[in-house]
Structure formats: C-alpha cells, structure tokens
mmCIF file of C-alpha atoms and ligand atoms in Angstrom:
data_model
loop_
_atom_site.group_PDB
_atom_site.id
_atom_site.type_symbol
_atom_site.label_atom_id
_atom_site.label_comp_id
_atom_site.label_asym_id
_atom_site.label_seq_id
_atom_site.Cartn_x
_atom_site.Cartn_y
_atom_site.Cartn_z
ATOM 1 C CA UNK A 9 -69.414 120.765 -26.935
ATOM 2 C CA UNK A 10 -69.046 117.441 -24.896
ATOM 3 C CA UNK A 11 -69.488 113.986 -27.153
ATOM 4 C CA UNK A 12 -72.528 113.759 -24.907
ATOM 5 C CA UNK A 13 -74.126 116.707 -26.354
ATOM 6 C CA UNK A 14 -72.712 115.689 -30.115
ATOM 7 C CA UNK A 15 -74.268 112.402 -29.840
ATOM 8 C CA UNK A 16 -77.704 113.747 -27.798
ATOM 9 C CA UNK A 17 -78.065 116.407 -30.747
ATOM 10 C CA UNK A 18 -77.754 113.125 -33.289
ATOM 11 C CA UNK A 19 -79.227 111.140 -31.783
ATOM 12 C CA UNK A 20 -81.871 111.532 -29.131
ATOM 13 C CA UNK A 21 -85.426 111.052 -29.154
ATOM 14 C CA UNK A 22 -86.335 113.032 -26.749
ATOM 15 C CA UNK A 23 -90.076 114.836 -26.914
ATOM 16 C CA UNK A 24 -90.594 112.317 -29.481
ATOM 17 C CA UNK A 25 -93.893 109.866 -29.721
ATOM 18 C CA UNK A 26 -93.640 106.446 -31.301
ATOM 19 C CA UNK A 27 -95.984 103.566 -32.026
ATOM 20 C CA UNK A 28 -94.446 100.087 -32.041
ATOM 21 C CA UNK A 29 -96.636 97.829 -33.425
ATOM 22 C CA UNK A 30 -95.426 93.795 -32.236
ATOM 23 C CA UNK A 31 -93.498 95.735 -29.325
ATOM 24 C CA UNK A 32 -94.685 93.104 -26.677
ATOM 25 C CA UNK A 33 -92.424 90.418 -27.998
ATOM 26 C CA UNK A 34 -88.907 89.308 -29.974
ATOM 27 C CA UNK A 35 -87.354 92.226 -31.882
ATOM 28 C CA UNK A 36 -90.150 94.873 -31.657
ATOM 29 C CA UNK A 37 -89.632 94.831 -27.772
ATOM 30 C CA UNK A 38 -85.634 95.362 -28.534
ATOM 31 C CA UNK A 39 -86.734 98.533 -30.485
ATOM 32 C CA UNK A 40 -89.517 99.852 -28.353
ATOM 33 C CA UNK A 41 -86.600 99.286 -25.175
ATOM 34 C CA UNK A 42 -84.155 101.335 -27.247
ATOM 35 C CA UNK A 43 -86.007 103.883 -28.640
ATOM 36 C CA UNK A 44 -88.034 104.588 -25.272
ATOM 37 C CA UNK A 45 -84.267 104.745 -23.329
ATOM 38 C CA UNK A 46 -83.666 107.084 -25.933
ATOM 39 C CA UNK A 47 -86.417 109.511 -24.999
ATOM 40 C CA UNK A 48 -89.235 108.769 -26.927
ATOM 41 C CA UNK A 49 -92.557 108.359 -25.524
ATOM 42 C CA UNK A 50 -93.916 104.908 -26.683
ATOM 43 C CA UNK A 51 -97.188 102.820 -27.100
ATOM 44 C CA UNK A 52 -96.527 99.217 -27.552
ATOM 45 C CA UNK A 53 -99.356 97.580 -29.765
ATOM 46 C CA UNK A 54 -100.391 93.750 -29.473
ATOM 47 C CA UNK A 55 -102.625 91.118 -28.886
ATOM 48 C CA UNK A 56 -102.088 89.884 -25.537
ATOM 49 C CA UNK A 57 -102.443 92.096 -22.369
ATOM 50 C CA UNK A 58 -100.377 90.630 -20.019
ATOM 51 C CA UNK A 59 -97.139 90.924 -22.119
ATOM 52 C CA UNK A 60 -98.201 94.406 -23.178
ATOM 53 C CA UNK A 61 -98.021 95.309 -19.538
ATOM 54 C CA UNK A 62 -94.613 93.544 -18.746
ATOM 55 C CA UNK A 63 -93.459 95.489 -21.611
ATOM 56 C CA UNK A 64 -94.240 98.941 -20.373
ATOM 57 C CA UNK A 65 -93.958 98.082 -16.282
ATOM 58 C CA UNK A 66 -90.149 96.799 -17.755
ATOM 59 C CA UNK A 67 -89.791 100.165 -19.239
ATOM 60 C CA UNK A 68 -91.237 102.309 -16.308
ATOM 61 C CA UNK A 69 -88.435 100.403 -14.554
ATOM 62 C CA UNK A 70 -86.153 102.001 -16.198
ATOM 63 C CA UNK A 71 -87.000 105.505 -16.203
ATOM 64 C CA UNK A 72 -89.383 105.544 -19.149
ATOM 65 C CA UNK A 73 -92.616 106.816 -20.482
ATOM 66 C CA UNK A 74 -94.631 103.818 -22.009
ATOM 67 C CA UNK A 75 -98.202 103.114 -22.789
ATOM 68 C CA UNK A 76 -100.223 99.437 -24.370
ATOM 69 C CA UNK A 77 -102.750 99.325 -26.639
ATOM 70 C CA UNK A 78 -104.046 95.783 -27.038
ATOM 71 C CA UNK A 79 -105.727 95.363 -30.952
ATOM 72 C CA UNK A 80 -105.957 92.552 -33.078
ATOM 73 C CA UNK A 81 -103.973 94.196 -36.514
ATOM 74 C CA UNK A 82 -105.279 90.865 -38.443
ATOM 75 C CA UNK A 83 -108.808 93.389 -39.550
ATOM 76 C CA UNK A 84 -108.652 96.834 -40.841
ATOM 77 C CA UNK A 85 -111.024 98.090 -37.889
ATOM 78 C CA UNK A 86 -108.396 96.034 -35.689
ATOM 79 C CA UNK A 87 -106.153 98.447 -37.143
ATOM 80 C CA UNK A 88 -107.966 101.629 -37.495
ATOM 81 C CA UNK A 89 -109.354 100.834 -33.895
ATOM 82 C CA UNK A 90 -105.346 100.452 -32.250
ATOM 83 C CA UNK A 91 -104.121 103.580 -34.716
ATOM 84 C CA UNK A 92 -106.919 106.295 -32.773
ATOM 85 C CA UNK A 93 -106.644 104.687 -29.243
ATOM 86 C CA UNK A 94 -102.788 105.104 -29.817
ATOM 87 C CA UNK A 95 -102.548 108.146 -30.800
ATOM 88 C CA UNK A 96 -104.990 109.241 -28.336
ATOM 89 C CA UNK A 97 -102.289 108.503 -25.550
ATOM 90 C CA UNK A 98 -99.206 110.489 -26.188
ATOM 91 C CA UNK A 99 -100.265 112.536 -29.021
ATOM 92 C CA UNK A 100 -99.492 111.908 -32.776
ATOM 93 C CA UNK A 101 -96.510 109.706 -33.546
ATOM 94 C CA UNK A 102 -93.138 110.766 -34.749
ATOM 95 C CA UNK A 103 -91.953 107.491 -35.612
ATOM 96 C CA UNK A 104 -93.944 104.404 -36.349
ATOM 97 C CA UNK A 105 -92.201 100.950 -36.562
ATOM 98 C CA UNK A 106 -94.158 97.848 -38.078
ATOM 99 C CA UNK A 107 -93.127 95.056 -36.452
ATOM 100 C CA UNK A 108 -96.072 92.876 -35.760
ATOM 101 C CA UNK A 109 -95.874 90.079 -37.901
ATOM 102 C CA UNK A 110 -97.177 86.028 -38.591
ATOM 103 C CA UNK A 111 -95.003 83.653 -40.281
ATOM 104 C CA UNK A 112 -96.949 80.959 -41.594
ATOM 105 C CA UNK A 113 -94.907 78.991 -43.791
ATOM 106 C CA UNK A 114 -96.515 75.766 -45.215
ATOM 107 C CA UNK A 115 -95.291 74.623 -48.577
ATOM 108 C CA UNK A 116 -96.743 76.971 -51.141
ATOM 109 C CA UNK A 117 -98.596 73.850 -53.440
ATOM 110 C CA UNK A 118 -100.505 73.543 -50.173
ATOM 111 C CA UNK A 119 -101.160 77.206 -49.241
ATOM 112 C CA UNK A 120 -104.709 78.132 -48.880
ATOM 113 C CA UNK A 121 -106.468 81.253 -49.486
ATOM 114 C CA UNK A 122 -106.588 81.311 -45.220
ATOM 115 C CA UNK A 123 -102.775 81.996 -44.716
ATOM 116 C CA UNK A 124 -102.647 83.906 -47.696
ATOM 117 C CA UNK A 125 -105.005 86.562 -46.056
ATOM 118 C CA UNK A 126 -103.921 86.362 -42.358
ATOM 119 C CA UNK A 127 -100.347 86.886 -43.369
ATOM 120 C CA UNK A 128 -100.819 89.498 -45.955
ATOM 121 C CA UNK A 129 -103.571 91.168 -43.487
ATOM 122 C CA UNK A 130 -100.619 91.922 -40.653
ATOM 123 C CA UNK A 131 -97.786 91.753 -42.488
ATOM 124 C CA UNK A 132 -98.803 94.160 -45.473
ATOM 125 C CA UNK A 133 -101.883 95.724 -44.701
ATOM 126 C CA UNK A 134 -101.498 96.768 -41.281
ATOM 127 C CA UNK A 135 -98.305 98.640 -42.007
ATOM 128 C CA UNK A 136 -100.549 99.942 -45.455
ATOM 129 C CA UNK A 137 -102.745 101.161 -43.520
ATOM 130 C CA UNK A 138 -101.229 102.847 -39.799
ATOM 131 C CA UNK A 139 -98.877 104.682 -42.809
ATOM 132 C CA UNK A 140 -101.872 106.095 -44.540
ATOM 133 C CA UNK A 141 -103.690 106.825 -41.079
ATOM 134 C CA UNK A 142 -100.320 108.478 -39.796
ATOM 135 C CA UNK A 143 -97.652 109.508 -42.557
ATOM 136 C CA UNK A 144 -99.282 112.341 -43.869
ATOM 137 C CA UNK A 145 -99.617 113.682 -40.528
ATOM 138 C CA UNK A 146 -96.053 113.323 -40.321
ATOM 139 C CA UNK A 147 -95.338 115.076 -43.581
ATOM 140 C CA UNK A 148 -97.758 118.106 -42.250
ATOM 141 C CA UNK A 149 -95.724 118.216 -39.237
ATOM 142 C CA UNK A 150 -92.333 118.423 -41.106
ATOM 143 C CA UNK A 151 -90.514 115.140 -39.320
ATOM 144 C CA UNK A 152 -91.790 111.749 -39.341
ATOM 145 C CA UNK A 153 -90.052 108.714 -39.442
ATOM 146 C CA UNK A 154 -91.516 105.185 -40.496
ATOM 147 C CA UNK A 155 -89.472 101.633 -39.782
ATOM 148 C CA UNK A 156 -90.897 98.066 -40.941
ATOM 149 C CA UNK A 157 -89.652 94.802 -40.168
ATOM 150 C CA UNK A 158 -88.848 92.859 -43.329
ATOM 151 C CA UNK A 159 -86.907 89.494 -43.973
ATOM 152 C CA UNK A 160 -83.900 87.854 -46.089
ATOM 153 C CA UNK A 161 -87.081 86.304 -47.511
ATOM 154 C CA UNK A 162 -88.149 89.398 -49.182
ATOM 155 C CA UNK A 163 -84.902 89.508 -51.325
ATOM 156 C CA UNK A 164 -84.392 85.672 -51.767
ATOM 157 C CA UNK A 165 -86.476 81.979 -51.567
ATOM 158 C CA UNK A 166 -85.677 80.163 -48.736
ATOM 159 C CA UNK A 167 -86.921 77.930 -46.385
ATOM 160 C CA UNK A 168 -90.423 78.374 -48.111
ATOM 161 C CA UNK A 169 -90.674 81.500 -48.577
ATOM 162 C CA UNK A 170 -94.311 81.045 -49.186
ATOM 163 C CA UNK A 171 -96.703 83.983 -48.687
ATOM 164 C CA UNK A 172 -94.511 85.167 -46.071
ATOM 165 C CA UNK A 173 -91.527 85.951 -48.874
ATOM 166 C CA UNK A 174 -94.120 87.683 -50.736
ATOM 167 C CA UNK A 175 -95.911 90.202 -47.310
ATOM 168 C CA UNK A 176 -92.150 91.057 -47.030
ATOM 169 C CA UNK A 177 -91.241 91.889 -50.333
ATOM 170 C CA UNK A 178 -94.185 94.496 -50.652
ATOM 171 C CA UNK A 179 -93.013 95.632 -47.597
ATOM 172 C CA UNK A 180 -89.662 96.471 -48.684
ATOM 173 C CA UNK A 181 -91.746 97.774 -51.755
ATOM 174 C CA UNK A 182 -93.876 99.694 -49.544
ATOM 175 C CA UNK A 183 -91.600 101.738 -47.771
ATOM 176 C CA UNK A 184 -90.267 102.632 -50.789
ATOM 177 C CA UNK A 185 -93.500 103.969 -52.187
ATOM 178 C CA UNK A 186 -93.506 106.155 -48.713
ATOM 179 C CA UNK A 187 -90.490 107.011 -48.912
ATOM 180 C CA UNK A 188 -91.443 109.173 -52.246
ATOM 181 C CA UNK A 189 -94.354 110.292 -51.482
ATOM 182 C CA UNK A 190 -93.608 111.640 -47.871
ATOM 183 C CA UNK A 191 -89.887 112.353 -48.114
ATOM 184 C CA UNK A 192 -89.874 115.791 -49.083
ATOM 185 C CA UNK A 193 -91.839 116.571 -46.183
ATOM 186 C CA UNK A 194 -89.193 114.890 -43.643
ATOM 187 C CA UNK A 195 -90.389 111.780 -43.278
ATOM 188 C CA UNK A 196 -88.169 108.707 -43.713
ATOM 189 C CA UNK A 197 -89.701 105.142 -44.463
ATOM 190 C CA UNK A 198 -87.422 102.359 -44.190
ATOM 191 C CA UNK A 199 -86.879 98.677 -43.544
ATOM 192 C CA UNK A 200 -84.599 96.733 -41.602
ATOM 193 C CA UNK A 201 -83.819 93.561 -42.926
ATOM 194 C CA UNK A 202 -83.211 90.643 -39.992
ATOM 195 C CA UNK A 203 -80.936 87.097 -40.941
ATOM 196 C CA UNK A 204 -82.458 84.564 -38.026
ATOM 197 C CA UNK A 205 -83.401 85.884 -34.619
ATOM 198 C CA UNK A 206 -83.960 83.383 -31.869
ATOM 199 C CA UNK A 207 -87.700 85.280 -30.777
ATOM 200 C CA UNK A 208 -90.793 83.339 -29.720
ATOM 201 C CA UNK A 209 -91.910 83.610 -33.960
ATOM 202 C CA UNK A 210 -89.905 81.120 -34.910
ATOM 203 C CA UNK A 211 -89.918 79.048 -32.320
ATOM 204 C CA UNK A 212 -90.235 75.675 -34.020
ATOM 205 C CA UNK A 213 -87.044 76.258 -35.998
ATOM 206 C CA UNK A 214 -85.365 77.456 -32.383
ATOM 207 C CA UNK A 215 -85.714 74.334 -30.899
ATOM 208 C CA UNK A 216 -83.726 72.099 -34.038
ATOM 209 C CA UNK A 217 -80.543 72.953 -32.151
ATOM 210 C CA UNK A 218 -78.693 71.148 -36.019
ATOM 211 C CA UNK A 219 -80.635 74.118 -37.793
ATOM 212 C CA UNK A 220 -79.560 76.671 -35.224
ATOM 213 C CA UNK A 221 -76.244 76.138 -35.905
ATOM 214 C CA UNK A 222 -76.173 75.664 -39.884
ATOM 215 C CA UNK A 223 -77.827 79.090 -39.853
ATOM 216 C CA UNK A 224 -75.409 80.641 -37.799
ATOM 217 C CA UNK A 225 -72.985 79.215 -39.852
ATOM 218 C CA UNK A 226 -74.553 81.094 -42.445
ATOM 219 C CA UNK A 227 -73.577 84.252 -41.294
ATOM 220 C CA UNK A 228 -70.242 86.073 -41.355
ATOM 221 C CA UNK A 229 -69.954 87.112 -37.754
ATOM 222 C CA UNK A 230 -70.742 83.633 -36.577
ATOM 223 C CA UNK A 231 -74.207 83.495 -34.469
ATOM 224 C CA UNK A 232 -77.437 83.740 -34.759
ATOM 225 C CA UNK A 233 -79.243 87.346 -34.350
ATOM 226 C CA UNK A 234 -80.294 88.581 -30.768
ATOM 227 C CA UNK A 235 -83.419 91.230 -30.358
ATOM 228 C CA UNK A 236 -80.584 93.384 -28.900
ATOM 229 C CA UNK A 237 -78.632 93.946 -32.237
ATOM 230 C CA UNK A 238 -81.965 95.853 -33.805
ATOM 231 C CA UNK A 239 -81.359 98.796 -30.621
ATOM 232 C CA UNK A 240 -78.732 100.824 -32.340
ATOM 233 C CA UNK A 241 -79.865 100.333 -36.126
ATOM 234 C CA UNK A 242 -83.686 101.679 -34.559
ATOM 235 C CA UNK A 243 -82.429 104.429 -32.836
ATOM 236 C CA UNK A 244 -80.457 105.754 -35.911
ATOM 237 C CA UNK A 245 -83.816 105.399 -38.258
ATOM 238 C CA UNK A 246 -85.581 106.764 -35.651
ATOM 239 C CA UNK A 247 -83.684 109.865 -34.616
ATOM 240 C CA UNK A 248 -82.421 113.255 -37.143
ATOM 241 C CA UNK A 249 -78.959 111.588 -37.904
ATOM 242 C CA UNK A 250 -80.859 109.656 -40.941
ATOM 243 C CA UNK A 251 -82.462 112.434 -42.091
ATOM 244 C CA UNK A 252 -80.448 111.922 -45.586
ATOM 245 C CA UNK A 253 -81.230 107.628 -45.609
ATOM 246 C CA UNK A 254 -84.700 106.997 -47.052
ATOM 247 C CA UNK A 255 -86.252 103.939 -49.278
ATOM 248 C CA UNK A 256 -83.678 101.835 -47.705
ATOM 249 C CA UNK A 257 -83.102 98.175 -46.510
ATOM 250 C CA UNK A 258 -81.239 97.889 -43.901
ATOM 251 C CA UNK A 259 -79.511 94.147 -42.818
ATOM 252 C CA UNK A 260 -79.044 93.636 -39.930
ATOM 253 C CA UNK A 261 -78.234 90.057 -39.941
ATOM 254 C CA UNK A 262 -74.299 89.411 -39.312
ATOM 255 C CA UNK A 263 -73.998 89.120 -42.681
ATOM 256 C CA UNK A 264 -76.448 86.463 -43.926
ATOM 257 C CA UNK A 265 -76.992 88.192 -47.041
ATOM 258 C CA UNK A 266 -73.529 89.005 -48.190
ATOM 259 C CA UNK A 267 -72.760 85.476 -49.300
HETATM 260 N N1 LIG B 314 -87.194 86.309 -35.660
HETATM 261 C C1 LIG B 314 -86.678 86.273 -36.884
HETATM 262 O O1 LIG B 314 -85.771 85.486 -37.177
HETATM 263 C C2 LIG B 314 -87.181 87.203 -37.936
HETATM 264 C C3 LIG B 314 -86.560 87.141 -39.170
HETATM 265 C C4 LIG B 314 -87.004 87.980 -40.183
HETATM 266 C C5 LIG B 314 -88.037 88.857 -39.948
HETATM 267 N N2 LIG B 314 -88.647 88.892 -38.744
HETATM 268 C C6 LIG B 314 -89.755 89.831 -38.578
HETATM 269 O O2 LIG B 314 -89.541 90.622 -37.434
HETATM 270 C C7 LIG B 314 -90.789 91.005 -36.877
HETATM 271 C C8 LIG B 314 -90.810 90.666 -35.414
HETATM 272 O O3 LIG B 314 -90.653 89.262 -35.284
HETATM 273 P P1 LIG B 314 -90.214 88.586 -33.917
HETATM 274 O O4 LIG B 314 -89.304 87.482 -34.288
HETATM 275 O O5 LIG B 314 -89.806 89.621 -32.956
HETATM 276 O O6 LIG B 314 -91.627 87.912 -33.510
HETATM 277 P P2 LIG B 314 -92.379 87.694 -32.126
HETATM 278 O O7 LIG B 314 -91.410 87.652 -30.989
HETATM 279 O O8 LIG B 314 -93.287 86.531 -32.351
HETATM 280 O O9 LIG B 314 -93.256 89.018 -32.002
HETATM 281 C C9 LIG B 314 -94.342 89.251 -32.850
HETATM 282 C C10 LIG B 314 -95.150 90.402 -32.283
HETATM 283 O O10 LIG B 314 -96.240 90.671 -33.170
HETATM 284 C C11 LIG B 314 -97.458 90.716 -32.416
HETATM 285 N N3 LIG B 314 -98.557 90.275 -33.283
HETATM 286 C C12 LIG B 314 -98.633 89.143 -34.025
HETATM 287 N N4 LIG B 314 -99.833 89.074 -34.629
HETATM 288 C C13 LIG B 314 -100.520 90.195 -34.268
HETATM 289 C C14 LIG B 314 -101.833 90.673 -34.556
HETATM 290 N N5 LIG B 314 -102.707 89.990 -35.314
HETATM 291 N N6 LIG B 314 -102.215 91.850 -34.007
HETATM 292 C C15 LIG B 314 -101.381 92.552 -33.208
HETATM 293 N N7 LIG B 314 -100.129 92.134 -32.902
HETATM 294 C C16 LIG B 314 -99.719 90.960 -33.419
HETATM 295 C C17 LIG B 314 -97.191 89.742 -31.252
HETATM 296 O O11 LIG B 314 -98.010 89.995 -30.116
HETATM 297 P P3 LIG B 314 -99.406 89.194 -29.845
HETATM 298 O O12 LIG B 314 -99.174 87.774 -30.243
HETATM 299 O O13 LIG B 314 -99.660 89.395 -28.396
HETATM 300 O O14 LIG B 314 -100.412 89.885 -30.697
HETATM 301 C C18 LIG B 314 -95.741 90.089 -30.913
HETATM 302 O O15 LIG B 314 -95.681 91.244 -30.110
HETATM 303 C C19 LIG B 314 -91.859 90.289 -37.698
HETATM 304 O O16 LIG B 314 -92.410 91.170 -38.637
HETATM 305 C C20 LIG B 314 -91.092 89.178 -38.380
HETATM 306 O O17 LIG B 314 -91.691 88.790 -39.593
HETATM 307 C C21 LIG B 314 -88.246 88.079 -37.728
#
C-alpha cells in the first residue's frame, strides 16, 4: 500500500456531503477550502451572496464541487429555511460544521436583552437546531460527523466575555450533549477551540496593531492564528480517522490556553 492510499483511506472525504454554515468568510472558508479539496461535496451557508459565490467559483477553481445557500441563521425559519434548501443540493450531509457566528461584546452591566438574543440566536441556536434537523439522520445512516466553532472565551473571561463567553460555552456543552446521544450511531460532535484569528469578525481588535501583538505574545508558538491552521484539524474531525474522538475541544490556538 502506497502512503497515498494509507493516508486517502484515513483521511479522505471523498463521496462525502457537508454543510458549512459561516463558510463565506474567516475560518469557516479555511474549513469549507479544506474539506472540499479533500473530496467532500460542500454548501457554504451565509448572508451575503456575492461572497457566497466567490467562495464556491474559488473552489470550482480548484477542482471542486461547491454549492451557496444564502439564509439569515439569526431566526429559526432562517434556519430551518437554509437546513432544507441545503440539503436539497447535494443530498443529506455527512458532516456539518457551525461556524457562523456574531461577536458582540459590549460590557455585560450594559448588555441588553437585543445582543443577548442575536448572539445566542446564531451562536447557540442555529447549531441547536441544523443538529436536531440533521444528526439523527446521521445516526440512521451510521456516519455523521458534527464540528462547531467555539472560543478561549467559552473556558475562561476575557476581554468581556459577555454573552458571547456564554453562546460558546453551551456550545462546547452542546456538542457534548450530541456527542452522547448520537455517538453510538457513528456520529462525532466536536468543537474546535480558536486563540485570536485575524478574520473580518474581529476586525476592530485587528486594526490595534499594540493588541495584535500582546496577543500573539500570548501564545506559545509566537503569532496570531491564520484561517489556514483550522484545514488539517477539520479534515481530521471530518474524515473516519476520528472515529474514536468525540465530546471533545479541540485548541487550535498556538497555545493560548496552555498558560
Ligand atoms: N476570529 C477569531 O479570532 C475567533 C476566535 C474565536 C472564535 N471564533 C469563532 O469562529 C467562527 C468564525 O469566525 P470568523 O472569525 O471566521 O468570522 P467571520 O470571518 O466574520 O465569518 C463569520 C461568518 O458567519 C456568517 N454569519 C454571520 N452571521 C450570520 C447570520 N445571521 N446568518 C448566516 N450567516 C452568518 C458570515 O457571513 P454573512 O455576514 O454574509 O452572513 C461569515 O461567513 C465564529 O463562530 C467565531 O465566533 C473566531
């Protein structure tokens, strides 16, 4: 057997169907790039059109078979809406990675009940709900696997952790309720965990080139976090080689956590 054929039977994704939820943008474009070079078939799910379509004309570029869906995931028919018309492209997912996200971050003592809801309503629900519409499909089918997008936020305050700490945490919580329920039946639910990643989300803090720095500073390997370092860590909790990693969080954040 050649490594090729080793790390194809690992790895691969081929005949598989994902739904990447935030795909359009940041690190959930990263993932939908490395999991569609990687053989899945993916639709891309976000607001704006004309990203959505750069994303998946990027991707045909290369080979791939891609697909949009543009849905607001801020209402639960937003999201029931985006979960039929993308499954109604490819097929039923495989794999379905929560990555859409807001980060609204005022102080908490002024936090309203209006950034309570928007954040908990994509951050929380939406991933809530595309699980209920599509894990137990998943578990029917014998493989699924599920990936959110969480934050050093949902394991420790900082820089005001707000309601945003708090979407994150259930999150982490949520996959691991998944992960019991649908685990027996193949199907994986898992987070990975990001440190700071310069992506058009946190823009504001990106362009305080003194804050850049202390945060890299913050981390062991030195930098900041690029969309690119989420590929391989995807593709793993995406593919059969995880099969036996479930409930998890998973940092990938050059060691932000550690210390
Ligand atoms: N960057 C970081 O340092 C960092 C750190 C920790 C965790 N994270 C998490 O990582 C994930 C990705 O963040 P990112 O930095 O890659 O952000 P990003 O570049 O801003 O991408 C966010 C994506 O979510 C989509 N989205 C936002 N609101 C939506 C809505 N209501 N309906 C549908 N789609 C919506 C956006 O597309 P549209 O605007 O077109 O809808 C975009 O595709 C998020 O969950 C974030 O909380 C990021």
């Amino acid at each position: 057997m050649t490594s090729q054929t080793y790390l194809s039977e690992l790895f691969s994704l081929d005949d598989r169907v994902a739904v990447v939820t935030g795909g359009s943008s940041g690190i959930g474009r990263a993932i939908t790039e490395a999991l569609a070079r990687a053989g899945a078939r993916v639709v891309v799910v976000a607001r704006r059109e004309a990203e959505l379509a750069a994303t998946v004309a990027a991707l045909e570029e290369h080979g791939c078979r891609a697909a949009w869906v543009s849905a607001d995931l801020s209402t639960r028919d937003g999201v029931r809406t985006a979960a039929e018309e993308a499954a109604a492209v490819f097929g039923e997912p495989d794999i379905l990675v929560n990555s859409a996200g807001v980060n609204l971050r005022p102080p908490l003592g002024e936090l309203g009940e209006d950034v309570w809801d928007a954040t908990m309503a994509v951050n929380l629900e939406a991933p809530f709900l595309l699980g209920q519409r599509f894990g137990p499909g998943m578990a029917e089918r014998g493989f699924g696997r599920i990936i959110h997008i969480t934050s050093q936020q949902a394991h420790r305050a900082l820089v005001q952790s707000g309601a945003y700490g708090v979407s994150k945490g259930g999150l982490e919580s949520l996959a691991r309720s998944q992960a019991e329920a649908w685990s027996p039946y193949g199907v994986t639910s898992n987070t990975l965990v990001p440190g700071f990643v310069m992506t058009p989300l946190n823009a504001r803090l990106s362009s305080d080139p003194e804050k850049v720095t202390a945060l890299a500073a913050r981390t062991l390997i030195g930098r900041n976090g690029l969309a690119e370092d989420f590929a391989g860590a995807a593709v793993f909790l995406a593919s059969t080689a995880s099969a036996y990693v479930t409930g998890q969080s998973i940092f990938v954040d050059g060691g932000f956590s550690v210390h």
